[in-house]
mmCIF file of C-alpha atoms and ligand atoms in Angstrom:
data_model
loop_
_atom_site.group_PDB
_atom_site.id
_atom_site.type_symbol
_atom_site.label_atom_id
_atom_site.label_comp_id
_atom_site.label_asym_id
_atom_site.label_seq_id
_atom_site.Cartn_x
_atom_site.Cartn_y
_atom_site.Cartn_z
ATOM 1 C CA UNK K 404 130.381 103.096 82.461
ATOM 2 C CA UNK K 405 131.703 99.754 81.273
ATOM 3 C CA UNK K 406 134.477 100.099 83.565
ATOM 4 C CA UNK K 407 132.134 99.940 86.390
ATOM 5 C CA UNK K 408 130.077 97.915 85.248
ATOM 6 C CA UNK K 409 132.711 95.115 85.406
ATOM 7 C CA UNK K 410 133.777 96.277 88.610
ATOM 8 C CA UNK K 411 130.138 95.617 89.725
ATOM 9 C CA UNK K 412 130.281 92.281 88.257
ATOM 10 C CA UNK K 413 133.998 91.291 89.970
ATOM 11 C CA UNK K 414 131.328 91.437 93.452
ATOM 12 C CA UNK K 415 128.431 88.904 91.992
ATOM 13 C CA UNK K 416 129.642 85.816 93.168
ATOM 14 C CA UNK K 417 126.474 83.816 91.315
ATOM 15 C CA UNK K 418 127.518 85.081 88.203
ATOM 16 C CA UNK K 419 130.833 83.819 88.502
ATOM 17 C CA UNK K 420 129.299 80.349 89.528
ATOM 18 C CA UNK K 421 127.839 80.429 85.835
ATOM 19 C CA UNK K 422 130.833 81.613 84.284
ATOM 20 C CA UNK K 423 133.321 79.428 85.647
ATOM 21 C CA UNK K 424 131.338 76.548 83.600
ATOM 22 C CA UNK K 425 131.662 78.787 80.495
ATOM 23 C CA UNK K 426 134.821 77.199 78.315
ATOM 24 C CA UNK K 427 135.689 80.565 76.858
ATOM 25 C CA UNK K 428 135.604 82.644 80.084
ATOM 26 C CA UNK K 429 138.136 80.020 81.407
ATOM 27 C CA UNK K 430 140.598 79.989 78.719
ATOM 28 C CA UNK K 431 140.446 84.056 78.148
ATOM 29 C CA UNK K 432 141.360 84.036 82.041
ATOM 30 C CA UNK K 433 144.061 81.797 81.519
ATOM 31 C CA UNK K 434 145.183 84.867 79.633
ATOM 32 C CA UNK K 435 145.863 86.678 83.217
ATOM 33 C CA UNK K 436 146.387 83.425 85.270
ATOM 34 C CA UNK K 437 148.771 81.436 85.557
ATOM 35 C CA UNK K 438 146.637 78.218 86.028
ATOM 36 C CA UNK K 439 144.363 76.642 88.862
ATOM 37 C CA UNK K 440 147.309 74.478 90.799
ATOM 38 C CA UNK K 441 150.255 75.642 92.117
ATOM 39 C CA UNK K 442 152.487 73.583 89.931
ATOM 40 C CA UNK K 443 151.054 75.740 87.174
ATOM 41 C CA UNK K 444 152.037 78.652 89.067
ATOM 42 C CA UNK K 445 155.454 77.095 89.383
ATOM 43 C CA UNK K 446 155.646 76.523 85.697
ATOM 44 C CA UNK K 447 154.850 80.684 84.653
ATOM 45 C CA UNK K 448 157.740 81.499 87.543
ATOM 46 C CA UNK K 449 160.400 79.462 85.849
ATOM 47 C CA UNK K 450 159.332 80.512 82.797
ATOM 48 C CA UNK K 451 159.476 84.640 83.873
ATOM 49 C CA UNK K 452 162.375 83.324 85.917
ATOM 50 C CA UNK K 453 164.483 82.089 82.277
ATOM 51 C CA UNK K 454 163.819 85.558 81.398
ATOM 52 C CA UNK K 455 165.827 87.173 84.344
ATOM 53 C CA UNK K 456 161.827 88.150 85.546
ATOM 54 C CA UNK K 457 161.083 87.419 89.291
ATOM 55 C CA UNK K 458 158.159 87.307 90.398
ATOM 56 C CA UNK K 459 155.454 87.036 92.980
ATOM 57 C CA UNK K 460 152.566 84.999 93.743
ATOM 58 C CA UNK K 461 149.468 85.366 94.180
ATOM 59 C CA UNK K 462 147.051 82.555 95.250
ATOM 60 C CA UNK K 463 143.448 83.793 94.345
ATOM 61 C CA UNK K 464 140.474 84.357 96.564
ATOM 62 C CA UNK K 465 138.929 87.172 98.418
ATOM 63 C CA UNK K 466 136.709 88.188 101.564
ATOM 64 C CA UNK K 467 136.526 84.701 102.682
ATOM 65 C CA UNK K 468 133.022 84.139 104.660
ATOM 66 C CA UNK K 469 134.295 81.651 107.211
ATOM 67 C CA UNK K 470 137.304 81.458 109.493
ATOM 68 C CA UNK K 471 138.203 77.667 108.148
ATOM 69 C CA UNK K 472 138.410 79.163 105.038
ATOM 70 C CA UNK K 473 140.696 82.125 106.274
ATOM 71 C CA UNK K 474 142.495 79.477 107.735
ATOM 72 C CA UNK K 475 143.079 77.500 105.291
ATOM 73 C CA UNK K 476 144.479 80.456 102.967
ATOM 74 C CA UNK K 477 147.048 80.564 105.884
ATOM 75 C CA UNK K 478 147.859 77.755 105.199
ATOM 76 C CA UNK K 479 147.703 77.950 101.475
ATOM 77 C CA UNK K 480 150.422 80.868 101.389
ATOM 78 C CA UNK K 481 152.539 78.944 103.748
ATOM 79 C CA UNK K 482 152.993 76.238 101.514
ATOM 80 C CA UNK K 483 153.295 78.375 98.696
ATOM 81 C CA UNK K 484 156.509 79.726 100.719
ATOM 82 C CA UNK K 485 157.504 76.226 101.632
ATOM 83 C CA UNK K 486 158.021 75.313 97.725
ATOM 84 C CA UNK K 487 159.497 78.883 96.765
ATOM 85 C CA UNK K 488 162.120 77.764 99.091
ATOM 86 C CA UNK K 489 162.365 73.898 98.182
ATOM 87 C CA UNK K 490 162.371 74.417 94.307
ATOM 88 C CA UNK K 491 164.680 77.214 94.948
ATOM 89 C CA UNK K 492 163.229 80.014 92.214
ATOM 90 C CA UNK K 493 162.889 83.730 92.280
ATOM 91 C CA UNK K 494 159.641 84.635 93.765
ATOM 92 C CA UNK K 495 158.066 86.253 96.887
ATOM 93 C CA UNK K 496 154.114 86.272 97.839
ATOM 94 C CA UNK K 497 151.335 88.908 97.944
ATOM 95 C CA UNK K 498 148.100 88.608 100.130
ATOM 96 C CA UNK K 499 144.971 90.070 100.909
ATOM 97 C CA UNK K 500 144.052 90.711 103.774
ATOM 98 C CA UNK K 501 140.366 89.896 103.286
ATOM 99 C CA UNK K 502 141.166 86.186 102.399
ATOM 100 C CA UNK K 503 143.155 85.822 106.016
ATOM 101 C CA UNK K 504 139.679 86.875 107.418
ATOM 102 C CA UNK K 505 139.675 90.520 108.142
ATOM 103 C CA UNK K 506 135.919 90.963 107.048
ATOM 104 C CA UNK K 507 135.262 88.471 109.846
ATOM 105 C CA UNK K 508 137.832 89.233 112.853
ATOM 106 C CA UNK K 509 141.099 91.533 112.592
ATOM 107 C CA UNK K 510 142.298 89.809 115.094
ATOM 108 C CA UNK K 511 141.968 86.387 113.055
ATOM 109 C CA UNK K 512 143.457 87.854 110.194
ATOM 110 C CA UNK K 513 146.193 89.615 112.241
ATOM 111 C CA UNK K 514 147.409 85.911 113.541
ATOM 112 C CA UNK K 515 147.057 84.383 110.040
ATOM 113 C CA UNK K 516 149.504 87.038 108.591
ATOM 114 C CA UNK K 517 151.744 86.712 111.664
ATOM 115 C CA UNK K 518 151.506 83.368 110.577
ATOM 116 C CA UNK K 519 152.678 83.634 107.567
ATOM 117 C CA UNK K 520 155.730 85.985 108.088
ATOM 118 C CA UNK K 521 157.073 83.867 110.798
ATOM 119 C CA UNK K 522 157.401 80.829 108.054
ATOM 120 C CA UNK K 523 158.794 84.222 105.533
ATOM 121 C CA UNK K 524 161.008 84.990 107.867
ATOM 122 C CA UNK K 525 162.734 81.392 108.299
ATOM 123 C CA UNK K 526 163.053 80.872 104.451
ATOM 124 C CA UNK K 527 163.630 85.088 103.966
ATOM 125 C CA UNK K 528 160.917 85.491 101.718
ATOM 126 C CA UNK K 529 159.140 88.472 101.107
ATOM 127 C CA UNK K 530 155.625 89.008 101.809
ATOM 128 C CA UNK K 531 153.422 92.114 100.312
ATOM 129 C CA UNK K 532 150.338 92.679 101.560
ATOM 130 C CA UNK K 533 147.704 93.993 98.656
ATOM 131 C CA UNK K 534 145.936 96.999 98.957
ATOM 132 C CA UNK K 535 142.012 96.346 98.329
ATOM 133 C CA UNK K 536 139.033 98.414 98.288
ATOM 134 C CA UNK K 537 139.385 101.841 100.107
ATOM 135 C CA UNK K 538 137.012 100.195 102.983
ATOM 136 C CA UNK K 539 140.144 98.438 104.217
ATOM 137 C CA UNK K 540 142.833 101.276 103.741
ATOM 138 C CA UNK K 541 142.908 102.420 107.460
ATOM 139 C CA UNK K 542 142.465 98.719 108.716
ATOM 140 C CA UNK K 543 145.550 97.572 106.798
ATOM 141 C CA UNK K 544 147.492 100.165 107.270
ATOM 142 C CA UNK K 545 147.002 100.485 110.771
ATOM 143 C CA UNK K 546 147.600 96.352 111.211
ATOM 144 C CA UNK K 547 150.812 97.160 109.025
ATOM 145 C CA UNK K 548 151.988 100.265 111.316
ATOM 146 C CA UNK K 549 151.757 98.915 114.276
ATOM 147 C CA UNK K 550 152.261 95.026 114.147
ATOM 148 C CA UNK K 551 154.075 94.354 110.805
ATOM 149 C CA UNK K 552 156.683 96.593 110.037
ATOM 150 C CA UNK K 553 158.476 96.657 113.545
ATOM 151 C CA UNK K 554 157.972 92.803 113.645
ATOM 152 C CA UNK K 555 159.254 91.679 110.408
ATOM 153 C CA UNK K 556 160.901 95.391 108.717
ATOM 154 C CA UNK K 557 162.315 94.789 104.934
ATOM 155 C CA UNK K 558 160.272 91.110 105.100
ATOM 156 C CA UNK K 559 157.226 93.185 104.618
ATOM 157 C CA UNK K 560 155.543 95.369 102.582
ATOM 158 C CA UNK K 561 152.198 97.575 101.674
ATOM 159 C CA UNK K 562 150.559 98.917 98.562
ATOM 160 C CA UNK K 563 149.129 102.508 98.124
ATOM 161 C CA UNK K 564 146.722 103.429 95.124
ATOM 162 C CA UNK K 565 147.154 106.812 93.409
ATOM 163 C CA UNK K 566 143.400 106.758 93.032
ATOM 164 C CA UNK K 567 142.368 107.394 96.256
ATOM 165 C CA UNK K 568 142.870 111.020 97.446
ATOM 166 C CA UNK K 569 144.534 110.037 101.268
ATOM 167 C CA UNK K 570 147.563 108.133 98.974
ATOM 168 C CA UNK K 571 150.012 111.197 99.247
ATOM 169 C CA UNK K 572 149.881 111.414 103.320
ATOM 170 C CA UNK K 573 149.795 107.436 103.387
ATOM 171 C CA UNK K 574 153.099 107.353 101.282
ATOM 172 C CA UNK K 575 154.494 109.911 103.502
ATOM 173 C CA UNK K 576 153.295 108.110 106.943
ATOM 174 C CA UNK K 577 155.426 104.977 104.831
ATOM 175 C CA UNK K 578 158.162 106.623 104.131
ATOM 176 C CA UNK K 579 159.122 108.188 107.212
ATOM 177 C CA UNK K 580 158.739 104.234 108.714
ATOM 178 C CA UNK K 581 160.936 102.965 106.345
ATOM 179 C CA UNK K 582 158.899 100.839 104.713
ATOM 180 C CA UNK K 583 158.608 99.085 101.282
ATOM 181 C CA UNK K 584 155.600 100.398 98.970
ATOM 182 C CA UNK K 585 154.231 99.276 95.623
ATOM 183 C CA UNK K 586 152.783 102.320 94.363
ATOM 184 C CA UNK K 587 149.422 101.404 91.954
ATOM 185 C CA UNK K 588 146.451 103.408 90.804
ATOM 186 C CA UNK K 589 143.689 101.471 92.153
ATOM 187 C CA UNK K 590 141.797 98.529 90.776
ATOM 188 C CA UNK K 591 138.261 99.445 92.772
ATOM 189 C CA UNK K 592 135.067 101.205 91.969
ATOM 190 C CA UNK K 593 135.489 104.384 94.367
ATOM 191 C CA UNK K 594 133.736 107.153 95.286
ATOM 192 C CA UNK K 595 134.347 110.370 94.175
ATOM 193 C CA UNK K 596 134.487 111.259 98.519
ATOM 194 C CA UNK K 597 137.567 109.394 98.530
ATOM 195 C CA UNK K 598 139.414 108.910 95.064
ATOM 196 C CA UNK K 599 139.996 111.356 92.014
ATOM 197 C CA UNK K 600 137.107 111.104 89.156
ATOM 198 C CA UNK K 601 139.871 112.227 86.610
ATOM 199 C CA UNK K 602 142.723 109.915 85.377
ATOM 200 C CA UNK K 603 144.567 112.864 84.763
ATOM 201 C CA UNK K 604 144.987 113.383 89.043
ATOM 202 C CA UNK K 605 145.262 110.079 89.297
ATOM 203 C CA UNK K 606 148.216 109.793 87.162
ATOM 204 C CA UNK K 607 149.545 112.917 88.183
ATOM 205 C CA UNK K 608 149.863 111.560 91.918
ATOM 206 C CA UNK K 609 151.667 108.313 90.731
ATOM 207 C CA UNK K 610 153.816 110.625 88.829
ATOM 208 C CA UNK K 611 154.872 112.959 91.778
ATOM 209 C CA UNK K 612 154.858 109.949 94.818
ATOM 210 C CA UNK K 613 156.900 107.661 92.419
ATOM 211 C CA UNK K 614 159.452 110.942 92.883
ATOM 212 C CA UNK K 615 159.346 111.151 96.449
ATOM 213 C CA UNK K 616 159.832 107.090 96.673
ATOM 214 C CA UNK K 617 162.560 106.972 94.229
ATOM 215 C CA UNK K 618 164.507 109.578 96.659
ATOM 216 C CA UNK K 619 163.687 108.486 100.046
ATOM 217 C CA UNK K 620 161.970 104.993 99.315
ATOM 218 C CA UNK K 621 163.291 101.982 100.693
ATOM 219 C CA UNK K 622 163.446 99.570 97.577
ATOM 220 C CA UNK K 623 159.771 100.989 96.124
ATOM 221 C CA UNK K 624 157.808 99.074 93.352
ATOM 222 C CA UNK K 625 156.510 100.628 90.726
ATOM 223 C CA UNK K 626 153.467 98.925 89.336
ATOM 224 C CA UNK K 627 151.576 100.079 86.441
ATOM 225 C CA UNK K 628 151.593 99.013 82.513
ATOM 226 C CA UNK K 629 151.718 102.379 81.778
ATOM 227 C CA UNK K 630 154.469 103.825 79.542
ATOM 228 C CA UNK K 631 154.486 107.409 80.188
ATOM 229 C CA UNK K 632 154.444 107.005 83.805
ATOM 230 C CA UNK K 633 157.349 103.888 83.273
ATOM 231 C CA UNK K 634 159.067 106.960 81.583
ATOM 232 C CA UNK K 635 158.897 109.072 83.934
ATOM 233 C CA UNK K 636 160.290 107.089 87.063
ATOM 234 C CA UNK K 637 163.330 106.427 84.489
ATOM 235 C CA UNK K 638 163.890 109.767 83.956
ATOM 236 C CA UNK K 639 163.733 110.968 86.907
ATOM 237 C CA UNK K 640 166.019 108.142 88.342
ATOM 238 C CA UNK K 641 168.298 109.102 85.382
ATOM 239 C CA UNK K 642 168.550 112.884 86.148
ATOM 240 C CA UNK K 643 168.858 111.966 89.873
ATOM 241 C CA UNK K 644 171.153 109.546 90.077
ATOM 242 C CA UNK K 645 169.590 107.163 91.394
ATOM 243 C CA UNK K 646 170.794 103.179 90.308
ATOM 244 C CA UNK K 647 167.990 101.010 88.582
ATOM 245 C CA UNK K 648 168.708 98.630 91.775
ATOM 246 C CA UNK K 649 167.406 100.806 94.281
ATOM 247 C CA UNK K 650 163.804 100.071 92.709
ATOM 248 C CA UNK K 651 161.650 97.851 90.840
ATOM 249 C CA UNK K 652 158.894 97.960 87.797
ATOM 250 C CA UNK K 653 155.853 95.746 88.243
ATOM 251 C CA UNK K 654 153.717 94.486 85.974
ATOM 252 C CA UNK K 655 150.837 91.963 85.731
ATOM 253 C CA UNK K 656 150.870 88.562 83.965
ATOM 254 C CA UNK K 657 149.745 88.089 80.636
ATOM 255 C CA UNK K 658 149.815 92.232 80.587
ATOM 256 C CA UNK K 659 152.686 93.949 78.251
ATOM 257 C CA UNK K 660 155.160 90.856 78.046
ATOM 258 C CA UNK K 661 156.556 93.268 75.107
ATOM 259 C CA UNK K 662 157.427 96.144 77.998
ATOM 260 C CA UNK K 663 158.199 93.300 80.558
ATOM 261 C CA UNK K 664 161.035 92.025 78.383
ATOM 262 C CA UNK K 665 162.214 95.240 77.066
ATOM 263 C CA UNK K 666 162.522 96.476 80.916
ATOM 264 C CA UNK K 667 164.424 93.902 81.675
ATOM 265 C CA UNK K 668 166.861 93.953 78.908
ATOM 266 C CA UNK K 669 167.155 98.014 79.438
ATOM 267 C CA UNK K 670 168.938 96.783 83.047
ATOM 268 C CA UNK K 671 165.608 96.976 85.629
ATOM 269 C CA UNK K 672 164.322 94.827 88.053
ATOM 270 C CA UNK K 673 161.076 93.271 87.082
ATOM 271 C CA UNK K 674 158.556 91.711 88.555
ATOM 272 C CA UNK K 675 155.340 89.967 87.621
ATOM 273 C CA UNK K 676 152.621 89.519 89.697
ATOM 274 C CA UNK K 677 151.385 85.631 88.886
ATOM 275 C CA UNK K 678 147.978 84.677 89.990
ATOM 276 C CA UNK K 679 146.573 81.070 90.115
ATOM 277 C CA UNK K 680 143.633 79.388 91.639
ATOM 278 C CA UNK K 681 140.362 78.363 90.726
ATOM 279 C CA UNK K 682 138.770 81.613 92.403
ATOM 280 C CA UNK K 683 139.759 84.040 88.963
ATOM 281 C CA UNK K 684 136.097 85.465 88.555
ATOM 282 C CA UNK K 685 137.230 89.042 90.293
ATOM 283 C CA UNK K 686 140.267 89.336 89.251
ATOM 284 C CA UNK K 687 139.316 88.597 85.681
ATOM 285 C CA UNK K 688 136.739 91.062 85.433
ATOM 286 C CA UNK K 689 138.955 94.243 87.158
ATOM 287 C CA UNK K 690 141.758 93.390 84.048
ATOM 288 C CA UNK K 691 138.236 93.684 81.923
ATOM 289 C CA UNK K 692 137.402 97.063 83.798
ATOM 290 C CA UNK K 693 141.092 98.538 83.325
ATOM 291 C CA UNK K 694 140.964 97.832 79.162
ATOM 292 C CA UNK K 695 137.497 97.655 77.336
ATOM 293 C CA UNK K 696 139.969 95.998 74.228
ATOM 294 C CA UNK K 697 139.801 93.190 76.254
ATOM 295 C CA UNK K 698 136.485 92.531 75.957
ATOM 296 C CA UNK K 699 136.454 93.156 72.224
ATOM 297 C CA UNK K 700 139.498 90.795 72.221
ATOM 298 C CA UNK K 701 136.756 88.431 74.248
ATOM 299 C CA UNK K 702 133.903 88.722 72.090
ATOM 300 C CA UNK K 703 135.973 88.024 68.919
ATOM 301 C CA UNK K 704 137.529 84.786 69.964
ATOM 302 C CA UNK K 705 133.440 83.701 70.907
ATOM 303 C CA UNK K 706 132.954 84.638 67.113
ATOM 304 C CA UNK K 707 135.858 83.314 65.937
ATOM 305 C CA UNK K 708 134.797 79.840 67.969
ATOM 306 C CA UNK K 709 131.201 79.963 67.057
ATOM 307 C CA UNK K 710 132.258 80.525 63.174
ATOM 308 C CA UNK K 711 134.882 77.719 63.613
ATOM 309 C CA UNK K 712 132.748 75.384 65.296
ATOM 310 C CA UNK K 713 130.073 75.538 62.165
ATOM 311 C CA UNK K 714 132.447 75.279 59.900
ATOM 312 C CA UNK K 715 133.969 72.080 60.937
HETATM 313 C C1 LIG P 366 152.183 94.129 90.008
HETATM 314 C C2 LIG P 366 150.861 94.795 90.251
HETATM 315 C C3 LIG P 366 150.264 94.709 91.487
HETATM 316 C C4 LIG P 366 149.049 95.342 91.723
HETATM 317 N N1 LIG P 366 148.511 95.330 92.987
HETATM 318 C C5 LIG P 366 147.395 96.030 93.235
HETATM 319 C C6 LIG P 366 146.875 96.154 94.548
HETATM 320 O O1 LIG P 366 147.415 95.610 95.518
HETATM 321 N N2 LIG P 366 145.731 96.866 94.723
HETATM 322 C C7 LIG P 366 145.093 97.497 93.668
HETATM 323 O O2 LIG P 366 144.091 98.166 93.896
HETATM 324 N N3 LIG P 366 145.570 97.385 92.417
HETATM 325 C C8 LIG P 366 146.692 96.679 92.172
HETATM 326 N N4 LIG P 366 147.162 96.596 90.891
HETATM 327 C C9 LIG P 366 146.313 97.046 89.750
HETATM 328 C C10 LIG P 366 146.472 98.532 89.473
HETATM 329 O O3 LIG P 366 145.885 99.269 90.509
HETATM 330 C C11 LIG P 366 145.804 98.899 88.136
HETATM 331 O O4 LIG P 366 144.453 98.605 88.193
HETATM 332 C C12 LIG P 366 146.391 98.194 86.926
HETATM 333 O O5 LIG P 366 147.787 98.088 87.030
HETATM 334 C C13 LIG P 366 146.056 98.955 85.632
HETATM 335 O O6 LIG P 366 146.534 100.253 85.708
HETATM 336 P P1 LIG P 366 147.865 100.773 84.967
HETATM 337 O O7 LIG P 366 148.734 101.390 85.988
HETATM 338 O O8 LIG P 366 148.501 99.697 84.190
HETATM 339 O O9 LIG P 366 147.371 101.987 84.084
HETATM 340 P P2 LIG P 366 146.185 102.136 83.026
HETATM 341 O O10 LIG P 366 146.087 103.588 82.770
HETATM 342 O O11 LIG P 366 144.965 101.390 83.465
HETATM 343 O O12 LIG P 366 146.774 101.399 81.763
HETATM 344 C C14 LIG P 366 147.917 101.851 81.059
HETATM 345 C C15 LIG P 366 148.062 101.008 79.799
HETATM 346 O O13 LIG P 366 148.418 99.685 80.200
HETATM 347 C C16 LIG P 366 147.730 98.712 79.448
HETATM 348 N N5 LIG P 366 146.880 97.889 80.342
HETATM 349 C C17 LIG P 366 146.488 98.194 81.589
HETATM 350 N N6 LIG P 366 145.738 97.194 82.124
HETATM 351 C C18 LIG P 366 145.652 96.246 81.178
HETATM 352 C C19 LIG P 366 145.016 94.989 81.100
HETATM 353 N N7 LIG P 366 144.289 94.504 82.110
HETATM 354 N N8 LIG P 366 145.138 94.284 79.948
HETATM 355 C C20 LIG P 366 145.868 94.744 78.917
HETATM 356 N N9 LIG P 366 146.492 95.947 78.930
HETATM 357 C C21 LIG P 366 146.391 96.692 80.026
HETATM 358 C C22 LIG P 366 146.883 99.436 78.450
HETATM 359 O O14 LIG P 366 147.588 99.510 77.206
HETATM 360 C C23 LIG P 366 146.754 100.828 79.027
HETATM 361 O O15 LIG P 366 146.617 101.806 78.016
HETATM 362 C C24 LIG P 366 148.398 96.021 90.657
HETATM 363 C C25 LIG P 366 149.009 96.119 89.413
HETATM 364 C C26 LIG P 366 150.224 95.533 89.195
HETATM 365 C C27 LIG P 366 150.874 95.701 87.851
#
């Protein structure tokens, strides 16, 4: 109930023009991102990056309404790439496809990615493309089939969400193509049509993909905060053989630092996914939905402020 709830609020964009006044809504985002500039972004990547952390960026925004706007996140993540490569530190990019214009024209969006991967390719960055709500599975992972992977291979790569009840022949279509996955559970309000009601199968088909990936994966990402599954891809690397450099552990920022560091120092990769931008309304309210503590954590520091502010 609360869960969806914020997911319905992550889609009211008039609410978030009231929020983004509020003081307290902006500094419990800056909890989950990074800042509103680039440079700030730059800052949270050399700080993961002392850490032995990579990481990759994330400029905010989604379903852009015009193409200037689409356009202009093209050129946004290009220049993101463009000071990855200048300043020299260890991060790659993630986009959505909605904010290169696919509600508007696939074809617009197709040429802003293509965009983008040409300047990836000349510096050898990495580009992932996010997975988004299950509206835009089939569209991105058709774009991604047939004009990504054979254009731009290792360069590129896709998410799939456990959530959604197509993810096991998706990661199978992937696999057999060779190409890089982050496997999630899903951030979106779904319908039962489409993605498991219980968090039980949704957990149990992150536990069983991550298997398949770690055997015949090419470099797969595991993103989730959560420590049983985290477990259970080490295990099962362990008792297969398989070397902790053949994958990676995601997590998001501000989310589990703890387990971020501890991963690290156990001998995986990790890498966290750093947001910035002033456009933090949605994203701020899906970490809500995924962990009601955060709003209790969010309604204390308003009483804590309130209570300090009459005090003084
Ligand atoms: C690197 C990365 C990239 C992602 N990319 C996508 C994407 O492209 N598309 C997409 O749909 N989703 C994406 N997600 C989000 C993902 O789908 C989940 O919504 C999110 O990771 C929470 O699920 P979980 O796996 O951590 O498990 P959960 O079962 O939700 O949480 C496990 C435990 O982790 C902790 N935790 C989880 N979330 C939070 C939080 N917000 N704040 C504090 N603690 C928390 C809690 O202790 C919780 O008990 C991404 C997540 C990561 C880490």
């Amino acid at each position: 109930m609360l869960r969806s709830s914020f997911l319905w609020l992550s889609e009211q964009r008039s609410i978030f023009e009231f929020i983004k006044r509020n003081g307290l809504a902006r500094r419990f985002a800056s909890r989950f991102v990074a800042g509103e500039t680039l440079d700030h972004a730059m800052t949270a990547t050399r700080e993961l990056n002392a850490k032995d952390i990579s990481v990759s960026l994330d400029l905010l925004g989604e379903s852009v309404t015009t193409p200037e706007e689409a356009t202009g996140a093209r050129d946004a993540a290009v220049a993101i790439l463009d000071r990855i490569q200048a300043v020299g530190v260890r991060a790659n990019l993630s986009i959505k496809l909605t904010q290169m214009g696919l509600d508007l024209d696939q074809a617009l969006a197709a040429a802003n990615v293509t965009a983008i991967l040409e300047r990836a390719r000349a510096h050898g960055i990495f580009v992932r493309i996010d997975m988004e709500a299950s509206e835009y599975v089939q569209r991105t992972l058709d774009l991604f089939h047939t004009q990504l992977l054979g254009a731009y291979g290792d360069l590129v790569g896709v998410v799939i969400q456990t959530m959604l009840r197509r993810a096991e022949t998706d990661v199978e279509a992937l696999l057999a193509a060779r190409a890089r996955v982050r496997l999630v559970k899903g951030a979106y309000q779904e319908p039962d049509s489409v993605a498991f009601p219980a968090k039980r199968d949704v957990d149990a088909t992150f536990a069983s993909l991550s298997e398949r990936m770690l055997e015949r994966g090419n470099y797969p990402a595991f993103a989730t905060h959560d420590e049983r599954l985290i477990t259970h891809v080490k295990r099962y690397a362990r008792a297969h053989d398989i070397p902790a450099e053949r994958f990676e552990f995601q997590l998001l920022y501000g989310v589990r630092r703890d387990l971020q560091e501890q991963l690290r120092r156990e001998g995986y990769n990790v890498r966290v996914y750093v947001p910035y931008g002033t456009e933090w309304y949605p994203y701020l309210m899906r970490r809500l939905a995924e962990r009601p503590a955060n709003v209790a954590f969010m309604v204390g520091s308003l009483a804590r402020e309130t209570f300090g502010r009459r005090a003084s």
